[in-house]
Amino acid sequence: MFRIAICDDIPEERERIRVVLKQGLDDCKMNAEIIEYESGAALLETWEEAKPDLLFLDIYMSGPDGMETARRLREAGCKVIIIF
């Protein structure tokens, strides 16, 4: 199954992205699991278990911001497609 991760510290922004993705997936008759993370730290702790195929990553977050999170993912060998 295709897995999509959304990482944003603002719940309303995660919800907005999830709704748009779900609508597009439904329109294309595609199934995907959508996983949400409230911080870069939460994503970094579990990315190996989740193994998303696509990542929507907020740049401006507290803690490790999106750019730092992406850098750490790449250093750890994660090849996920990232959309900032």
GROMACS .gro file of C-alpha atoms in nm:
model
   84
    1MET     CA    1   0.000   0.000   0.000
    2PHE     CA    2   0.116   0.352  -0.080
    3ARG     CA    3   0.202   0.544   0.238
    4ILE     CA    4   0.192   0.923   0.270
    5ALA     CA    5   0.327   1.109   0.574
    6ILE     CA    6   0.234   1.463   0.675
    7CYS     CA    7   0.461   1.640   0.924
    8ASP     CA    8   0.340   1.978   1.049
    9ASP     CA    9   0.324   2.123   1.400
   10ILE     CA   10  -0.011   2.293   1.332
   11PRO     CA   11  -0.303   2.046   1.353
   12GLU     CA   12  -0.522   2.253   1.118
   13GLU     CA   13  -0.253   2.245   0.849
   14ARG     CA   14  -0.215   1.869   0.878
   15GLU     CA   15  -0.591   1.834   0.850
   16ARG     CA   16  -0.605   2.061   0.543
   17ILE     CA   17  -0.338   1.858   0.363
   18ARG     CA   18  -0.501   1.528   0.465
   19VAL     CA   19  -0.842   1.637   0.331
   20VAL     CA   20  -0.700   1.749  -0.004
   21LEU     CA   21  -0.496   1.429  -0.038
   22LYS     CA   22  -0.793   1.210   0.053
   23GLN     CA   23  -1.014   1.386  -0.201
   24GLY     CA   24  -0.754   1.344  -0.475
   25LEU     CA   25  -0.697   0.980  -0.389
   26ASP     CA   26  -1.072   0.914  -0.389
   27ASP     CA   27  -1.111   1.090  -0.724
   28CYS     CA   28  -0.841   0.864  -0.871
   29LYS     CA   29  -0.984   0.558  -0.696
   30MET     CA   30  -0.652   0.502  -0.518
   31ASN     CA   31  -0.590   0.374  -0.169
   32ALA     CA   32  -0.316   0.511   0.052
   33GLU     CA   33  -0.240   0.520   0.419
   34ILE     CA   34  -0.196   0.873   0.551
   35ILE     CA   35   0.022   0.908   0.860
   36GLU     CA   36   0.044   1.235   1.054
   37TYR     CA   37   0.330   1.368   1.269
   38GLU     CA   38   0.314   1.674   1.492
   39SER     CA   39   0.690   1.738   1.488
   40GLY     CA   40   1.012   1.659   1.312
   41ALA     CA   41   1.127   1.475   1.624
   42ALA     CA   42   0.820   1.246   1.614
   43LEU     CA   43   0.885   1.170   1.247
   44LEU     CA   44   1.253   1.099   1.304
   45GLU     CA   45   1.172   0.855   1.586
   46THR     CA   46   0.944   0.637   1.371
   47TRP     CA   47   1.029   0.687   1.002
   48GLU     CA   48   1.194   0.345   0.975
   49GLU     CA   49   0.876   0.174   1.100
   50ALA     CA   50   0.640   0.387   0.892
   51LYS     CA   51   0.847   0.381   0.571
   52PRO     CA   52   0.640   0.643   0.387
   53ASP     CA   53   0.664   0.670   0.009
   54LEU     CA   54   0.586   1.042   0.010
   55LEU     CA   55   0.639   1.305   0.280
   56PHE     CA   56   0.477   1.647   0.311
   57LEU     CA   57   0.712   1.834   0.544
   58ASP     CA   58   0.658   2.178   0.696
   59ILE     CA   59   0.973   2.391   0.691
   60TYR     CA   60   0.886   2.616   0.987
   61MET     CA   61   0.845   2.404   1.301
   62SER     CA   62   0.982   2.422   1.652
   63GLY     CA   63   1.242   2.166   1.750
   64PRO     CA   64   1.413   2.036   1.443
   65ASP     CA   65   1.258   2.240   1.162
   66GLY     CA   66   1.170   2.083   0.829
   67MET     CA   67   1.508   2.141   0.671
   68GLU     CA   68   1.693   1.989   0.968
   69THR     CA   69   1.449   1.697   0.974
   70ALA     CA   70   1.505   1.635   0.602
   71ARG     CA   71   1.882   1.653   0.648
   72ARG     CA   72   1.869   1.396   0.929
   73LEU     CA   73   1.644   1.167   0.724
   74ARG     CA   74   1.888   1.174   0.432
   75GLU     CA   75   2.187   1.117   0.660
   76ALA     CA   76   2.008   0.809   0.795
   77GLY     CA   77   1.961   0.675   0.442
   78CYS     CA   78   1.593   0.761   0.399
   79LYS     CA   79   1.507   0.802   0.028
   80VAL     CA   80   1.146   0.920   0.071
   81ILE     CA   81   1.018   1.183  -0.174
   82ILE     CA   82   0.987   1.509   0.024
   83ILE     CA   83   0.752   1.795  -0.059
   84PHE     CA   84   0.815   2.107   0.149
   0.00000   0.00000   0.00000
